[in-house]
Coordinates of C-alpha atoms in Angstrom, one line a residue:
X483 CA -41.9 29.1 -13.1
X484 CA -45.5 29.2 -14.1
X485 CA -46.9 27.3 -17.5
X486 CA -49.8 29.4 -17.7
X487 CA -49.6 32.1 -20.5
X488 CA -49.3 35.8 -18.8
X489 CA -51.6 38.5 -20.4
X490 CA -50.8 41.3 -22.0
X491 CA -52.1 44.6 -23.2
X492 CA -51.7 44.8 -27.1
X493 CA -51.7 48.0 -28.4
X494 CA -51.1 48.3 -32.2
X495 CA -49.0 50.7 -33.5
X496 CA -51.3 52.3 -35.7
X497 CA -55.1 52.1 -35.3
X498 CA -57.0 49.5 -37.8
X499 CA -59.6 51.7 -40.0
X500 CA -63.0 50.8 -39.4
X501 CA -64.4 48.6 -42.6
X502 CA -66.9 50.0 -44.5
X503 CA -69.2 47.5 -45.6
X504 CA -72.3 48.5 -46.6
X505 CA -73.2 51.5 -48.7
X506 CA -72.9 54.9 -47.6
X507 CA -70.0 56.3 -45.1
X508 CA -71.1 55.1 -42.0
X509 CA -68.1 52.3 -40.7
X510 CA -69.8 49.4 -39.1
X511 CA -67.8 47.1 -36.8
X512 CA -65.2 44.9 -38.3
X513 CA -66.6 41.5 -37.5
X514 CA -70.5 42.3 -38.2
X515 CA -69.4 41.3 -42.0
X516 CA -65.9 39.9 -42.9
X517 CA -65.1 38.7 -46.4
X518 CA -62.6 35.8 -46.3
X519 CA -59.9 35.7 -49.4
X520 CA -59.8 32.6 -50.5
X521 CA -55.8 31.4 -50.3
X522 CA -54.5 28.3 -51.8
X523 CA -51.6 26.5 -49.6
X524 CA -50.7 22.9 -47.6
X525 CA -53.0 23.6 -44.8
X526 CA -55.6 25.1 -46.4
X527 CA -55.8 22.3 -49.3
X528 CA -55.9 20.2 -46.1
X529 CA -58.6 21.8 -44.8
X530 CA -60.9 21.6 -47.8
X531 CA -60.6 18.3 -48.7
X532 CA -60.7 16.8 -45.1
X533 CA -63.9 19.3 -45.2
X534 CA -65.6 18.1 -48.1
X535 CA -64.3 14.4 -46.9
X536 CA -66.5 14.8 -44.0
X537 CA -69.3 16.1 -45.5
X538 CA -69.4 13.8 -47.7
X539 CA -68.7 10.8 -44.9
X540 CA -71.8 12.9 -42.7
X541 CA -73.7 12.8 -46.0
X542 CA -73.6 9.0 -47.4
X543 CA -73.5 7.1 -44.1
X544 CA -77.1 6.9 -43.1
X545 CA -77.7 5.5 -47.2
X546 CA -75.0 2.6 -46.2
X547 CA -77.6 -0.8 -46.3
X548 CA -76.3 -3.4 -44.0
X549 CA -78.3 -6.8 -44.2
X550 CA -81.2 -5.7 -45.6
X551 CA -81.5 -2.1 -43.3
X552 CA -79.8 0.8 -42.6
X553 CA -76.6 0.2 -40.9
X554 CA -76.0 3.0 -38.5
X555 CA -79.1 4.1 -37.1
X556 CA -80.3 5.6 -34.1
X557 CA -83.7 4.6 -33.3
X558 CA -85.1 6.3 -29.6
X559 CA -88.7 4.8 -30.3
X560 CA -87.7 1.1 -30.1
X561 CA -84.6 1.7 -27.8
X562 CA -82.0 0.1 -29.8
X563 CA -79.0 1.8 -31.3
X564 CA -77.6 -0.1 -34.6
X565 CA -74.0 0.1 -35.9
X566 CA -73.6 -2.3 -38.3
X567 CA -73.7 -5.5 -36.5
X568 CA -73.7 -4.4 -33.3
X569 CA -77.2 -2.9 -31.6
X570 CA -76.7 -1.5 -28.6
X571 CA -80.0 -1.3 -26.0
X572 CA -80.5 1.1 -23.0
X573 CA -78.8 -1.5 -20.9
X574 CA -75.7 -1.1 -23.2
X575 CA -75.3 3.2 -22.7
X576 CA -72.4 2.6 -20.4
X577 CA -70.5 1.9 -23.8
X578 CA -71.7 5.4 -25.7
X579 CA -71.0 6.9 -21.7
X580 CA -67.4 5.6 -22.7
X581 CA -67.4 7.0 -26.6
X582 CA -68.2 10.5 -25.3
X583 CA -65.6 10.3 -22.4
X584 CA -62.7 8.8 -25.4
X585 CA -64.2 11.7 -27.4
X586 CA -63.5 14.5 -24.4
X587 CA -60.2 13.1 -23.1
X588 CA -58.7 12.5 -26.9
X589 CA -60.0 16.3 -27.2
X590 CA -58.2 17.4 -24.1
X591 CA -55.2 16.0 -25.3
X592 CA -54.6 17.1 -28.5
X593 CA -55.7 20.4 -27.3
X594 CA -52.7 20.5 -24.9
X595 CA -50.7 19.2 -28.2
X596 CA -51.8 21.0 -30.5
X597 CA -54.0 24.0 -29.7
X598 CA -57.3 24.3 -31.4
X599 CA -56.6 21.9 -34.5
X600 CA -60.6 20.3 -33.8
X601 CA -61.9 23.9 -34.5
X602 CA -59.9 24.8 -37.9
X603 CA -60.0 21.3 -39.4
X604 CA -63.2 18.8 -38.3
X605 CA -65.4 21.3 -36.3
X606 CA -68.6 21.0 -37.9
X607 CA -69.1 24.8 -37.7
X608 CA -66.0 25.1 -39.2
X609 CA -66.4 22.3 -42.1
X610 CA -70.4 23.9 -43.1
X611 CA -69.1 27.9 -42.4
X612 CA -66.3 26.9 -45.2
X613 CA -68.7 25.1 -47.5
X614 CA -71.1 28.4 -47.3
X615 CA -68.0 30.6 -48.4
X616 CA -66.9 28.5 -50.9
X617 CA -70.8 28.9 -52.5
X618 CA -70.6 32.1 -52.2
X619 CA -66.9 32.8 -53.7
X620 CA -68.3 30.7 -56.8
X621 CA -71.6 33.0 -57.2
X622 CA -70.5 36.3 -55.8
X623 CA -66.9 36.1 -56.9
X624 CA -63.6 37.1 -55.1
X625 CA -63.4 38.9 -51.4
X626 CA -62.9 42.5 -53.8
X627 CA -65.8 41.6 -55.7
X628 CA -68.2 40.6 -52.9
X629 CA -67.3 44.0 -51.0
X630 CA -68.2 45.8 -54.3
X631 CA -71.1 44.0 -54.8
X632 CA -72.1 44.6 -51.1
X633 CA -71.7 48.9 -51.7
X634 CA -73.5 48.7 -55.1
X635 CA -77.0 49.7 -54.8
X636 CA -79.5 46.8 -55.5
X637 CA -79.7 46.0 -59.5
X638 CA -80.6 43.0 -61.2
X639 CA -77.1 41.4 -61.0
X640 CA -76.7 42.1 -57.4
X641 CA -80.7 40.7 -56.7
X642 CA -80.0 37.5 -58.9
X643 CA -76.8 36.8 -57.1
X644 CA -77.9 37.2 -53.6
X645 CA -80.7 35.2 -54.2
X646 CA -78.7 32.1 -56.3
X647 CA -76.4 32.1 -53.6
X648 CA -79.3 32.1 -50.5
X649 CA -81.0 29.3 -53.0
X650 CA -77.9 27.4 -52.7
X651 CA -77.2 27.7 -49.0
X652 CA -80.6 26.8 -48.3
X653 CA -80.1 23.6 -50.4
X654 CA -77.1 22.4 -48.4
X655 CA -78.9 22.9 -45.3
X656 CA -82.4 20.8 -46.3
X657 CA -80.2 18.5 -47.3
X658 CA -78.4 18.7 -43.7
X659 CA -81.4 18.9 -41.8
X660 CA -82.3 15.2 -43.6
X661 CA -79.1 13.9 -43.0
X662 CA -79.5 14.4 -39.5
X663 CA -83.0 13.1 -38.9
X664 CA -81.8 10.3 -41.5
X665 CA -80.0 9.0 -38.4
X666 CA -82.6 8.6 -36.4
X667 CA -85.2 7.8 -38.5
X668 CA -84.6 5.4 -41.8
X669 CA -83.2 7.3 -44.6
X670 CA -85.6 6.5 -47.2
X671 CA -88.8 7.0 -44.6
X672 CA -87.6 10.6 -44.4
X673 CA -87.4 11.2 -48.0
X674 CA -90.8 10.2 -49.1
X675 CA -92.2 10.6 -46.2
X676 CA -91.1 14.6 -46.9
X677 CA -92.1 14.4 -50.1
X678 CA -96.0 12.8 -49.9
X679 CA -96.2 15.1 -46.9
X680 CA -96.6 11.7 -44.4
X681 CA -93.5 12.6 -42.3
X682 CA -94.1 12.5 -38.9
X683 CA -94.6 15.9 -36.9
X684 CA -91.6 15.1 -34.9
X685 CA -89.7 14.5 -38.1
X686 CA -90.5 17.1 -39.9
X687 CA -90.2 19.9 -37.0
X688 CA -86.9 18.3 -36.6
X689 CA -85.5 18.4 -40.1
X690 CA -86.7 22.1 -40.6
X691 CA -85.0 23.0 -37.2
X692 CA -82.0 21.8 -37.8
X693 CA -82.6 23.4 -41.9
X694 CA -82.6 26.9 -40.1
X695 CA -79.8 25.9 -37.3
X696 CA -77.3 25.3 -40.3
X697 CA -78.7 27.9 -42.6
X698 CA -78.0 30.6 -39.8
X699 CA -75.4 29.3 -38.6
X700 CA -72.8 29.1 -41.4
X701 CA -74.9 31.6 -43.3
X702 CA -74.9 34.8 -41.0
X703 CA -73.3 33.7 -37.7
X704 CA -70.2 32.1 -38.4
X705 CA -67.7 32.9 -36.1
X706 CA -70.2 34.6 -33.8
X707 CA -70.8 30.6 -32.5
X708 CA -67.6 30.5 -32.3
X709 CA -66.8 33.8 -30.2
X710 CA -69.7 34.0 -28.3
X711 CA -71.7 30.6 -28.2
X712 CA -69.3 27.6 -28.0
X713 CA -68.1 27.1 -24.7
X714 CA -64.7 25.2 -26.1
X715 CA -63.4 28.6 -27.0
X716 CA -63.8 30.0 -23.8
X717 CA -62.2 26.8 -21.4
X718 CA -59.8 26.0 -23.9
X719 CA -57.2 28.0 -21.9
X720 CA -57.0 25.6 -18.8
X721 CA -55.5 22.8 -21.2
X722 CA -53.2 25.4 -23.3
X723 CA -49.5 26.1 -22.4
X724 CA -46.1 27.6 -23.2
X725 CA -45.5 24.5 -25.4
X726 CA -48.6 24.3 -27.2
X727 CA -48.7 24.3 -30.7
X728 CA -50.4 27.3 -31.7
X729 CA -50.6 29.6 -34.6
X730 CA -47.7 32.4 -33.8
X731 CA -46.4 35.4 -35.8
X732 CA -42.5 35.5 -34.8
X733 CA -42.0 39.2 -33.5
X734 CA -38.0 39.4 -33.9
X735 CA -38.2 38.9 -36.9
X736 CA -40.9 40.2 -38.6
X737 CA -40.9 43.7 -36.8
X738 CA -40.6 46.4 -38.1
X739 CA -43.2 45.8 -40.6
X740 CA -43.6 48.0 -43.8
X741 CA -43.7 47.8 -47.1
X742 CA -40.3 47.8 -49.2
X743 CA -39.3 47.1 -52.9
X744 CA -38.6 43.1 -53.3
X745 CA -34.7 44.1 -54.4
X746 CA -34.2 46.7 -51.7
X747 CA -31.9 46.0 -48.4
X748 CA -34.7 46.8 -45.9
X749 CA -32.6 45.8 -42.8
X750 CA -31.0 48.6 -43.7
X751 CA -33.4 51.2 -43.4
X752 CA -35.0 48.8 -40.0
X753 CA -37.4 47.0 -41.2
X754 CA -38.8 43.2 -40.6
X755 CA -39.3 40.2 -43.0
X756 CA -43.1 41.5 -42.4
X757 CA -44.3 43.5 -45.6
X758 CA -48.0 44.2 -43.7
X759 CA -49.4 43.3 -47.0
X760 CA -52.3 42.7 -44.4
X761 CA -53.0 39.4 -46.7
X762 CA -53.0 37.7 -43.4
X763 CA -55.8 39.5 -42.0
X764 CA -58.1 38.9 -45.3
X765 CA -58.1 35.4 -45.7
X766 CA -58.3 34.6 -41.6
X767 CA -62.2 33.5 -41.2
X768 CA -62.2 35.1 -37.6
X769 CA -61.3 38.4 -38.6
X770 CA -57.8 38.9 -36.3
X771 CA -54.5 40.1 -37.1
X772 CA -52.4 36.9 -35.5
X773 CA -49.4 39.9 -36.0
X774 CA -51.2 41.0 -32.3
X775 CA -50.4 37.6 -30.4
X776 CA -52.3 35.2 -29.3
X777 CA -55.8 35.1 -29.8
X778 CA -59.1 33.3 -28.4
X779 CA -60.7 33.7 -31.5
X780 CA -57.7 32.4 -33.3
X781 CA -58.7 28.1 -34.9
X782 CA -55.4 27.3 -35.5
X783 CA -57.2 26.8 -39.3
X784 CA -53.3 27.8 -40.5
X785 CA -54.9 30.1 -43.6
X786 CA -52.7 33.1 -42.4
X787 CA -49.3 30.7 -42.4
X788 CA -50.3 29.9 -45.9
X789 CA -50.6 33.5 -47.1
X790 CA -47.8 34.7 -45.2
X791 CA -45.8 32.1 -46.7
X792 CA -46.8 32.9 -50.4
X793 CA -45.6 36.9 -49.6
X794 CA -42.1 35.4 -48.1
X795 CA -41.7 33.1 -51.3
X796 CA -42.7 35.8 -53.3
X797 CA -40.4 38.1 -51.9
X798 CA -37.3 35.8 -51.5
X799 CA -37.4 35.8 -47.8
X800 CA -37.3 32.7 -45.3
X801 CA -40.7 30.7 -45.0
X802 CA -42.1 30.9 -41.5
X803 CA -42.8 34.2 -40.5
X804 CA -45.9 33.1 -39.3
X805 CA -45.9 29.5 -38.4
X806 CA -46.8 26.5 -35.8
X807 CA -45.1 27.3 -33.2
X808 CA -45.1 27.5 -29.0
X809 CA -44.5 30.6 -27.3
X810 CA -41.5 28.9 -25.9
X811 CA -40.1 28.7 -29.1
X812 CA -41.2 32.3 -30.1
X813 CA -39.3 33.3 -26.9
X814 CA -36.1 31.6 -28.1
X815 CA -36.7 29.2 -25.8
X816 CA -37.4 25.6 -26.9
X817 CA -40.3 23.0 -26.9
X818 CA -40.9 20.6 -24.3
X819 CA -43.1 17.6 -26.6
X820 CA -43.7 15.7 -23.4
X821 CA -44.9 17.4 -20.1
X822 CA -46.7 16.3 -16.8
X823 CA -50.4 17.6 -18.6
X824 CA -49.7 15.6 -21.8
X825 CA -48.6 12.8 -20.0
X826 CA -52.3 13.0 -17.8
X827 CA -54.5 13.3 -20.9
X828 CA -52.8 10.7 -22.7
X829 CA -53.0 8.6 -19.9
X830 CA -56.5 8.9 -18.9
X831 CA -57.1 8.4 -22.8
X832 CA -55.9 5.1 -22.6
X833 CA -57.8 4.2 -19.5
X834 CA -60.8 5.2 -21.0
X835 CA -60.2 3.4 -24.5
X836 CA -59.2 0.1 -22.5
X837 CA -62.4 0.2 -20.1
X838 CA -64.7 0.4 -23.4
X839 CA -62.9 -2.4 -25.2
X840 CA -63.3 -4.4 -22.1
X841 CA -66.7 -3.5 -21.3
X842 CA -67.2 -4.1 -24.9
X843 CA -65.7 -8.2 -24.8
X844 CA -67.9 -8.6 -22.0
X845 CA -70.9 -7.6 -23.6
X846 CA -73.5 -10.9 -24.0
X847 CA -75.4 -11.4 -27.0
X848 CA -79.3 -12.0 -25.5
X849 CA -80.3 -10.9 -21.5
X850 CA -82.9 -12.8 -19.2
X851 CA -84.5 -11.3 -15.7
X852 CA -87.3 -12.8 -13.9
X853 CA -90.0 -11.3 -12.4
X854 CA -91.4 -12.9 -9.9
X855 CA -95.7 -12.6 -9.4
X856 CA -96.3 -9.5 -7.3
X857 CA -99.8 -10.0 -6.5
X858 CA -99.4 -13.3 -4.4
X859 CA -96.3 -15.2 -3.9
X860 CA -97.9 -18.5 -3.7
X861 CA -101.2 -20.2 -5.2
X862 CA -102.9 -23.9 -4.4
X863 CA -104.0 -25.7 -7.4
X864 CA -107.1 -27.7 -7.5
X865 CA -105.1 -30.9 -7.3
X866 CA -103.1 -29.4 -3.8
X867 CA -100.2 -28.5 -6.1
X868 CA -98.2 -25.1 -4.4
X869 CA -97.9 -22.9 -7.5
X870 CA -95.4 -20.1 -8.3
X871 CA -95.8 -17.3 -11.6
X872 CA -93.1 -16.2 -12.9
X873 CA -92.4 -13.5 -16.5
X874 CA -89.4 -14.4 -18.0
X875 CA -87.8 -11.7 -20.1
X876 CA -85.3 -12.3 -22.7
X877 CA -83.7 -9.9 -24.5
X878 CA -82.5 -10.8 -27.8
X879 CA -79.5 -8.4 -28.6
X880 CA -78.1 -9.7 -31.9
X881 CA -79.2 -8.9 -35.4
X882 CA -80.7 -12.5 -35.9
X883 CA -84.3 -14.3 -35.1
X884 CA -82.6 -16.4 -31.9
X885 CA -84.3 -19.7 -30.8
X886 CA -84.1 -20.0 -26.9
X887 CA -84.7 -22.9 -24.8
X888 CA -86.0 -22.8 -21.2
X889 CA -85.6 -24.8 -17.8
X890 CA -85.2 -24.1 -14.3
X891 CA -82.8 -26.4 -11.9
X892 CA -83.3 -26.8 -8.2
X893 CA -86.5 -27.8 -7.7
X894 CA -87.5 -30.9 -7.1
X895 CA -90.0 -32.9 -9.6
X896 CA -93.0 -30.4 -10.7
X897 CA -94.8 -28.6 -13.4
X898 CA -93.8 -26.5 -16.2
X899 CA -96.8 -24.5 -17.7
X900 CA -95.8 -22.5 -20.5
X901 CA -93.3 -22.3 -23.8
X902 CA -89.8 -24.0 -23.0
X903 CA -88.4 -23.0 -26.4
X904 CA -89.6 -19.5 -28.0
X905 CA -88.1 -17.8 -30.9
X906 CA -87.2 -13.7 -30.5
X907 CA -86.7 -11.9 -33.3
X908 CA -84.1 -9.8 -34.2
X909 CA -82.8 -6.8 -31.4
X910 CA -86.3 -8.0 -29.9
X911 CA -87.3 -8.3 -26.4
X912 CA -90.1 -10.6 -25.4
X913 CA -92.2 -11.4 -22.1
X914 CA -92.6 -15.7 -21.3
X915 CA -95.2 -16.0 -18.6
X916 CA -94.6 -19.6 -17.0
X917 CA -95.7 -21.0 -13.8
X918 CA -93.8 -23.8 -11.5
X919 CA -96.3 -26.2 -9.6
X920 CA -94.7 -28.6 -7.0
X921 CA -96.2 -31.4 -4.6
X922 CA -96.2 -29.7 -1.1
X923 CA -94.7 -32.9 0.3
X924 CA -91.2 -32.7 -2.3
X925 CA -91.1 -28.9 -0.5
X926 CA -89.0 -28.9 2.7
X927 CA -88.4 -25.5 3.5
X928 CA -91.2 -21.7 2.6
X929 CA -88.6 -20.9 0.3
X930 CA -86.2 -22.8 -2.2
X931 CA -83.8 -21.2 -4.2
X932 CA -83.9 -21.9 -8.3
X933 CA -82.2 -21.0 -11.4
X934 CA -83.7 -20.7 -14.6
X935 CA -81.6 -21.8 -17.4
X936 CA -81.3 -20.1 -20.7
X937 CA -79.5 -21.0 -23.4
X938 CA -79.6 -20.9 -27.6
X939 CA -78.9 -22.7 -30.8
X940 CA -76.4 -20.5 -32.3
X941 CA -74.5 -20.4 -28.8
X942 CA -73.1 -22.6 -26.2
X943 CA -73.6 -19.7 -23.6
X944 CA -76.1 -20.3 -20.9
X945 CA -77.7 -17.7 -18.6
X946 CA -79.0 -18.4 -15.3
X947 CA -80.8 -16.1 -12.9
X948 CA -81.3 -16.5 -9.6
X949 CA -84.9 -17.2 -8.2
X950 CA -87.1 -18.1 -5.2
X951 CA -89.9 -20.8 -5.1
X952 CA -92.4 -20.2 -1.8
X953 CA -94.7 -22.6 -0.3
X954 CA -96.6 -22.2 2.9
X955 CA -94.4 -24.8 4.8

């Protein structure tokens, strides 16, 4: 038997009205405006705070000082990404290349687990588009009032409003669009540098772009990313299955719906545990009935299981009617927790997370190359002497000034011209030009193979890199 969900036609009883939204008789589509109830439940005080929680984590981190500078900060112009007291440098990507593959897999999995938890919970489209409603419940009042207020012709109430709650919106996203630069460019510098107009072009095209990005966004788009724009939404089906955990409305039992007094023996007269008090359509931020099945648009966000569940309690009936669920378990069936795709995801997910952790031990703390002279590989000195140039280049990849000492082995006695000891300053990288001169007589061979030698004062660790030394024997 196949996992894959089949697809069905839906075809509602009774046709949903067209909502009327603006003023004037003319119905405009459904989910060009939708005013979200605000409900109060589990999931949804889950929601909030681990919403504000983030925002406020988003918010805060790039003010965290570490050592006397920013602690996470992501600086493209000198190459070097700092998290705490790590700094990674371009030669270090292979560990973000193994972040953003944890970050998929860990996403694929609790996909397949869960359904589409990322999108109602952490998504930040979800987090800011719940933040925006929130505003605007506090200016423009409940989901009856703002629909009011949307059909009343323009007045001073209705102008002030409006505009407060724009004002506000806009607030939130200046203050996003700094966050986000704030990561790549110190905190402070982006502040004042806003404020005495000295922010780089670059800067300041970036934090009014991603001003408006947020401002539409969670402002007038909403779900429309979510629909239409964010390809999660659309492959999410691949990784979904009969025992995913997805938002479900149980059919047996809540058909047929109507409404019924709370003492009254509606079995009797054929009706479900389903009052369609419609309360579950209202408060759900993309607009569907879950009472049709399953959904794409659906975010698992669990706002209809907390209104449904307020109707059941308040009626006497059996929490549930809506729920977590699998459609094996809606079919009377029941839930298979671990399965061949789980077993994949969570296995590649530990792969993943073991290859960073090693890659991670086996990271060094400073780098050396040598470059060898490319416009001659030889030179005679004035006293016969067979010279070789050389660039040393160490890298210096902690967050201290490192002292590092210099020397070359396999050469026989010769010439050092240059430093031998040089001190490289903190997730620094500097260039030591040095040449090796050598009596032509020691030489027995054009070529002899060397290693420089580089080691430091605050480690035992040496680094050697291979060499050549030529001659014209």
């Amino acid at each position: 038997m196949s996992d894959k969900i089949e697809v069905r036609e839906i075809k509602p009883s009774r046709p949903r009205p067209a909502a009327k939204t603006k003023m004037g008789d003319q119905p405009v589509h459904p989910n060009n405006t939708i005013y979200v109830r605000a409900m109060k439940g589990v999931f949804q005080r889950l929601r909030r705070y681990g919403g504000w929680f983030l925002m406020a984590l988003f918010m805060l981190t790039p003010w965290i000082p570490y050592q006397g500078r920013q602690a996470i900060l992501l600086d493209i112009e000198a190459q070097q990404f700092n998290f705490f007291s790590v700094t990674l440098f371009p030669q270090d990507l292979i560990l973000l290349a193994f972040v953003f593959m944890i970050a998929a897999f860990a996403l694929f999995f609790f996909t397949t687990f869960l359904g589409r938890v990322w999108c109602g919970y952490t998504c930040p489209q979800t987090v800011w588009t719940f933040i925006y409603i929130w505003f605007e419940e506090k200016i423009e009042g409940a989901r009856n009032k703002r629909v009011k207020l949307d059909r009343t012709a323009w007045n001073f109430e209705k102008l002030w409003r409006k505009t407060f709650k724009h004002f506000c919106w806009l607030a939130v996203a200046l203050v996003t669009g700094i966050t986000m630069v704030a990561y790549f460019v110190p905190a402070p510098d982006v502040v004042f540098g806003l404020v005495t107009g000295e922010l780089s072009f670059a800067a300041t095209f970036s934090v009014i772009f991603f001003m408006l990005a947020t401002y539409a966004n969670a402002g007038w788009m909403r779900t429309i990313v979510c629909t239409h724009m964010c390809p999660y939404a659309r492959f999410q089906s691949a990784m979904f299955d009969k025992d995913t955990f997805i938002v479900g409305y149980d059919v047996d039992r809540g058909e047929a719906r109507g409404p019924r007094k709370r003492k009254e023996d509606y079995k009797a007269v054929g009706l479900g545990d389903c009052v369609d008090c419609n309360l579950c359509v209202e408060v759900c931020p993309s607009g569907i009935d879950i009472r049709n099945g399953l959904q794409y648009e659906c975010i698992n966000c669990g706002a209809c299981i907390d209104a449904c569940d307020q109707t059941m309690d308040k009626m006497g009936y059996e929490k549930g009617l809506i729920s977590y669920t699998t459609e094996h378990r809606l079919a009377g069936g029941t839930t298979e927790l671990v399965r061949p795709k789980l077993i994949g995801y969570g296995l590649a997910l530990v792969v993943m997370m073991i290859a960073f952790v090693v890659t991670a031990n086996l990271r060094v703390n400073f780098e050396v190359d040598v470059l060898r002279d490319r416009n001659q590989m030889f030179r005679e000195t004035n006293e016969g002497w067979i010279e070789n140039t050389y660039t040393l280049v160490l890298v210096n990849k902690t967050q201290q000034a490192t002292q590092f000492h210099l020397s070359v082995e396999g050469l026989p006695p010769h010439e050092w011209s240059g430093p031998q000891q040089i001190e490289v300053a903190a997730g620094d990288v500097a260039d030591v030009p040095i040449s090796l001169a050598v009596d032509p007589y020691e030489l027995t061979s054009p070529m002899t193979r060397i290693e420089f030698v580089v080691t430091t004062d605050s480690s035992d660790d040496a680094r050697r890199v291979d060499s050549r030394f030529f001659s014209r024997r």
